[in-house]
XYZ file of C-alpha atoms in Angstrom:
296
model
C -56.619 28.262 117.767
C -58.519 26.103 120.513
C -55.355 24.277 121.470
C -53.247 27.354 121.752
C -55.826 28.827 124.069
C -56.157 25.643 126.193
C -52.368 25.730 126.781
C -52.277 29.369 127.860
C -55.322 28.916 130.365
C -52.997 26.306 132.190
C -50.685 29.354 133.018
C -51.816 32.641 134.396
C -54.793 34.653 133.228
C -53.709 38.121 134.256
C -56.562 40.710 134.185
C -55.377 44.248 133.718
C -56.659 47.337 135.298
C -57.756 50.280 133.506
C -56.132 53.580 134.011
C -58.179 56.897 133.847
C -56.792 60.364 133.087
C -57.284 63.563 135.086
C -60.758 63.981 133.406
C -62.047 60.706 134.336
C -61.563 59.083 130.725
C -59.576 56.004 129.737
C -55.978 56.736 129.361
C -55.139 54.925 126.093
C -51.504 55.539 126.224
C -51.117 54.367 129.896
C -53.228 51.378 129.209
C -50.941 50.325 126.400
C -47.994 50.597 128.782
C -49.972 48.597 131.604
C -50.646 45.616 128.939
C -47.156 45.778 127.642
C -45.745 45.342 131.148
C -47.780 42.153 131.531
C -46.982 40.737 128.327
C -43.350 41.454 128.535
C -43.292 39.677 132.014
C -44.275 36.537 130.252
C -47.915 36.101 131.521
C -49.664 33.444 129.443
C -53.272 34.917 128.918
C -54.231 38.621 129.154
C -57.765 39.267 130.080
C -59.269 42.581 128.949
C -62.694 43.553 129.946
C -62.449 41.733 133.451
C -63.725 42.655 136.927
C -60.079 43.995 137.678
C -60.575 46.304 134.529
C -63.915 47.476 136.128
C -66.052 45.965 133.458
C -69.385 46.868 134.992
C -68.042 50.509 135.746
C -67.621 51.112 132.020
C -69.909 51.796 129.052
C -69.464 49.416 125.991
C -67.482 51.869 123.995
C -64.873 51.736 126.741
C -64.989 47.939 127.058
C -64.202 47.904 123.335
C -61.296 50.482 123.359
C -59.877 48.116 126.034
C -60.158 45.061 123.874
C -58.460 47.154 120.889
C -55.568 48.493 123.105
C -54.815 45.169 124.837
C -54.456 43.470 121.286
C -52.394 46.176 120.142
C -50.106 46.390 123.083
C -49.747 42.606 123.558
C -48.522 42.310 119.793
C -48.957 38.696 119.753
C -46.710 37.734 122.821
C -49.692 36.192 125.105
C -53.018 35.063 124.231
C -55.807 37.842 124.677
C -59.137 36.878 126.085
C -62.089 39.374 125.968
C -64.551 39.741 128.782
C -68.292 39.921 127.309
C -71.324 39.777 129.432
C -74.381 42.018 130.600
C -77.637 41.512 128.592
C -77.435 38.663 125.889
C -77.685 41.222 123.139
C -75.016 43.464 124.718
C -72.716 40.347 125.219
C -73.257 39.413 121.461
C -72.268 42.873 120.410
C -69.242 42.722 122.394
C -68.277 39.238 121.233
C -68.315 40.544 117.665
C -66.372 43.595 118.504
C -63.722 41.418 120.496
C -63.271 39.212 117.447
C -63.000 42.088 115.123
C -60.174 43.524 117.588
C -58.285 40.321 117.325
C -58.896 38.721 120.510
C -58.083 34.892 121.008
C -61.107 34.031 123.227
C -64.064 35.202 125.204
C -64.574 35.039 128.851
C -68.273 35.193 129.544
C -69.256 36.896 132.778
C -71.938 35.389 134.680
C -74.943 37.574 134.699
C -75.333 39.573 137.884
C -79.224 39.842 137.306
C -80.741 39.463 140.837
C -83.370 37.301 139.333
C -80.829 34.956 137.312
C -81.680 31.343 137.145
C -78.500 29.030 137.405
C -80.150 26.803 134.973
C -80.587 29.612 132.517
C -76.862 30.620 132.665
C -76.197 27.803 130.412
C -78.877 29.004 127.869
C -77.212 32.440 128.133
C -73.767 31.046 127.249
C -75.289 29.067 124.430
C -76.911 32.209 122.892
C -73.352 33.811 122.725
C -71.541 30.723 121.442
C -74.129 30.501 118.704
C -72.850 34.090 117.650
C -69.110 33.418 117.348
C -66.574 30.712 116.629
C -64.057 31.989 119.356
C -63.077 29.715 122.060
C -65.039 30.354 125.283
C -64.212 30.329 128.910
C -67.456 30.456 131.191
C -66.937 32.404 134.479
C -68.819 30.727 137.169
C -69.193 32.704 140.449
C -72.383 31.497 141.748
C -72.803 28.528 144.112
C -76.067 27.938 142.658
C -74.352 26.329 139.587
C -74.563 22.559 140.121
C -72.578 19.770 138.590
C -75.352 18.903 136.363
C -75.133 22.469 134.909
C -71.676 22.028 134.016
C -72.208 18.789 132.402
C -74.617 20.782 130.069
C -72.004 23.406 129.673
C -69.531 20.849 128.538
C -71.816 20.024 125.500
C -71.413 23.450 124.152
C -68.472 22.972 121.562
C -67.057 26.360 121.948
C -66.767 26.313 125.701
C -63.339 25.275 126.548
C -62.809 26.067 130.007
C -64.482 27.215 133.327
C -63.279 29.959 135.423
C -64.541 28.657 138.651
C -64.734 31.565 141.245
C -66.712 30.007 144.138
C -64.544 29.320 147.370
C -65.505 25.811 147.797
C -63.192 23.061 146.905
C -65.435 20.195 147.602
C -68.043 21.642 145.181
C -65.188 22.222 142.514
C -64.235 18.671 142.909
C -67.895 17.606 142.296
C -68.224 19.673 139.233
C -65.019 18.411 138.031
C -66.183 14.712 138.346
C -69.466 15.629 136.479
C -67.515 16.766 133.587
C -64.731 14.051 133.570
C -64.414 12.474 130.101
C -65.103 15.799 128.459
C -62.400 18.239 127.276
C -63.552 21.042 129.579
C -60.648 22.640 131.418
C -61.116 24.091 135.119
C -59.079 27.068 136.204
C -58.965 28.816 139.642
C -60.970 32.184 139.366
C -60.049 33.277 142.683
C -56.324 34.336 142.106
C -53.252 33.096 143.712
C -54.860 32.729 147.097
C -57.147 29.935 146.257
C -54.946 28.409 143.678
C -53.236 25.719 145.802
C -56.424 23.867 147.092
C -58.003 24.227 143.492
C -54.769 22.558 142.108
C -55.194 19.728 144.560
C -58.934 19.337 143.243
C -57.568 19.112 139.525
C -57.980 22.815 138.350
C -54.927 24.126 136.626
C -53.930 27.674 135.992
C -55.258 30.743 137.827
C -56.374 34.435 137.330
C -54.514 37.357 138.737
C -54.677 40.931 139.375
C -51.433 40.876 141.118
C -49.780 40.726 137.750
C -50.402 44.569 137.610
C -48.265 45.028 140.442
C -45.794 42.165 140.668
C -45.977 39.945 137.848
C -42.766 37.962 138.711
C -44.181 37.021 141.975
C -47.221 35.534 140.396
C -45.107 33.857 137.977
C -42.951 32.120 140.613
C -46.283 30.801 142.485
C -47.486 29.469 139.093
C -43.907 27.854 138.734
C -44.075 26.178 142.018
C -47.549 24.930 141.653
C -46.665 23.509 138.220
C -43.587 21.664 139.779
C -45.847 20.380 142.520
C -43.536 22.157 145.073
C -46.584 22.849 147.554
C -44.330 24.008 150.334
C -42.639 26.487 148.090
C -46.251 27.520 146.924
C -47.433 27.988 150.292
C -44.437 30.140 151.327
C -44.834 32.385 148.446
C -48.642 32.872 149.020
C -47.991 33.864 152.509
C -46.113 36.666 151.003
C -49.162 37.917 149.407
C -51.605 37.218 152.109
C -52.008 40.551 153.469
C -52.341 42.115 150.087
C -55.043 39.821 148.989
C -56.799 40.239 152.333
C -56.824 44.027 151.937
C -58.495 43.558 148.526
C -61.527 42.048 150.400
C -62.299 44.828 152.359
C -65.776 46.339 152.078
C -67.117 43.049 150.574
C -64.342 43.024 148.057
C -65.319 46.716 147.105
C -61.569 47.492 147.481
C -60.381 44.741 145.313
C -59.314 46.841 142.273
C -58.739 49.945 144.512
C -55.781 47.996 146.329
C -54.207 47.219 142.937
C -54.682 50.507 141.579
C -53.071 52.420 144.723
C -50.284 49.872 144.731
C -49.524 50.979 141.046
C -49.717 54.553 142.075
C -47.182 53.836 144.850
C -44.867 52.311 142.196
C -45.165 55.379 139.976
C -48.109 54.605 137.787
C -50.634 57.477 137.622
C -53.596 55.032 137.013
C -56.250 57.217 138.696
C -58.881 56.161 140.963
C -61.270 53.235 140.936
C -64.823 54.146 139.699
C -67.815 53.744 142.071
C -69.611 51.443 143.181
C -65.857 50.156 143.914
C -63.959 51.850 146.771
C -62.839 55.089 145.248
C -59.844 55.345 147.328
C -58.071 53.838 150.547
C -57.882 55.637 153.842
C -54.480 56.898 154.883
C -53.925 53.974 157.404
C -54.659 51.544 154.645
C -52.388 53.337 152.182
C -49.388 53.272 154.789
C -50.249 49.542 155.358
C -49.850 48.896 151.648
C -46.712 50.644 151.396
C -45.213 48.401 153.967
C -46.538 45.280 152.026
C -44.867 46.422 148.845
C -41.583 47.105 150.682
C -41.825 43.764 151.966
C -41.826 42.379 148.318
């Protein structure tokens, strides 16, 4: 189980969106189709309950429903990693539900608590690890997490990888050095745009929301990186620059919105993004997005 997830993490961890119907509820049949599309494309690891899936805008029952549908729709083709988080007790409840649903691994969201101690994040992960035997990927988003914290993290047996989402390759290199000699893997948690510099530092694999819209393009970028064809990878990444830049609007509040509106342009009635994310793009932004998709 551990070796299989390690292999998958060297590939693309595609985070599916959550479609909503006209009443604002999770559209289960359409979610099944979304995940099926990602799995059919050959994405290596499907992440359910991720930020692109609007984890923090959903109640726990909706998150668990996402686990169940993702595992069912995937049908064993890729690995399925379930995002867990919030309070320690809620994260443990979600971890148990993910295991019951048939997930292959857990991704532990970094707590968004405004009074979160970077040092105690490791203790938070340990509590969850004590409740499960599933492999764990730690999602690191805070620059306050230092190399010494990751050295401690590497001592937790179930933790197989860090999804590093701090846009600082120098700090990433320091953290990788601090865990050298351990089996801890490092993957780019900032999607395709940061994958090239992160690969140069020793990370492998990357997360992606683009897989909801154009999984083939994401796979082409991954293939170029794995071949160390950096010129080809740069050229492919230039093609997604405007798309990814648009996702950063309003302090990343448009991150999911751009993906979902692109899918709607493609004919997928996935519904709006829930607040506090940007609920919809402006007419000019939507027009620009159409031009980006035409260019692909």
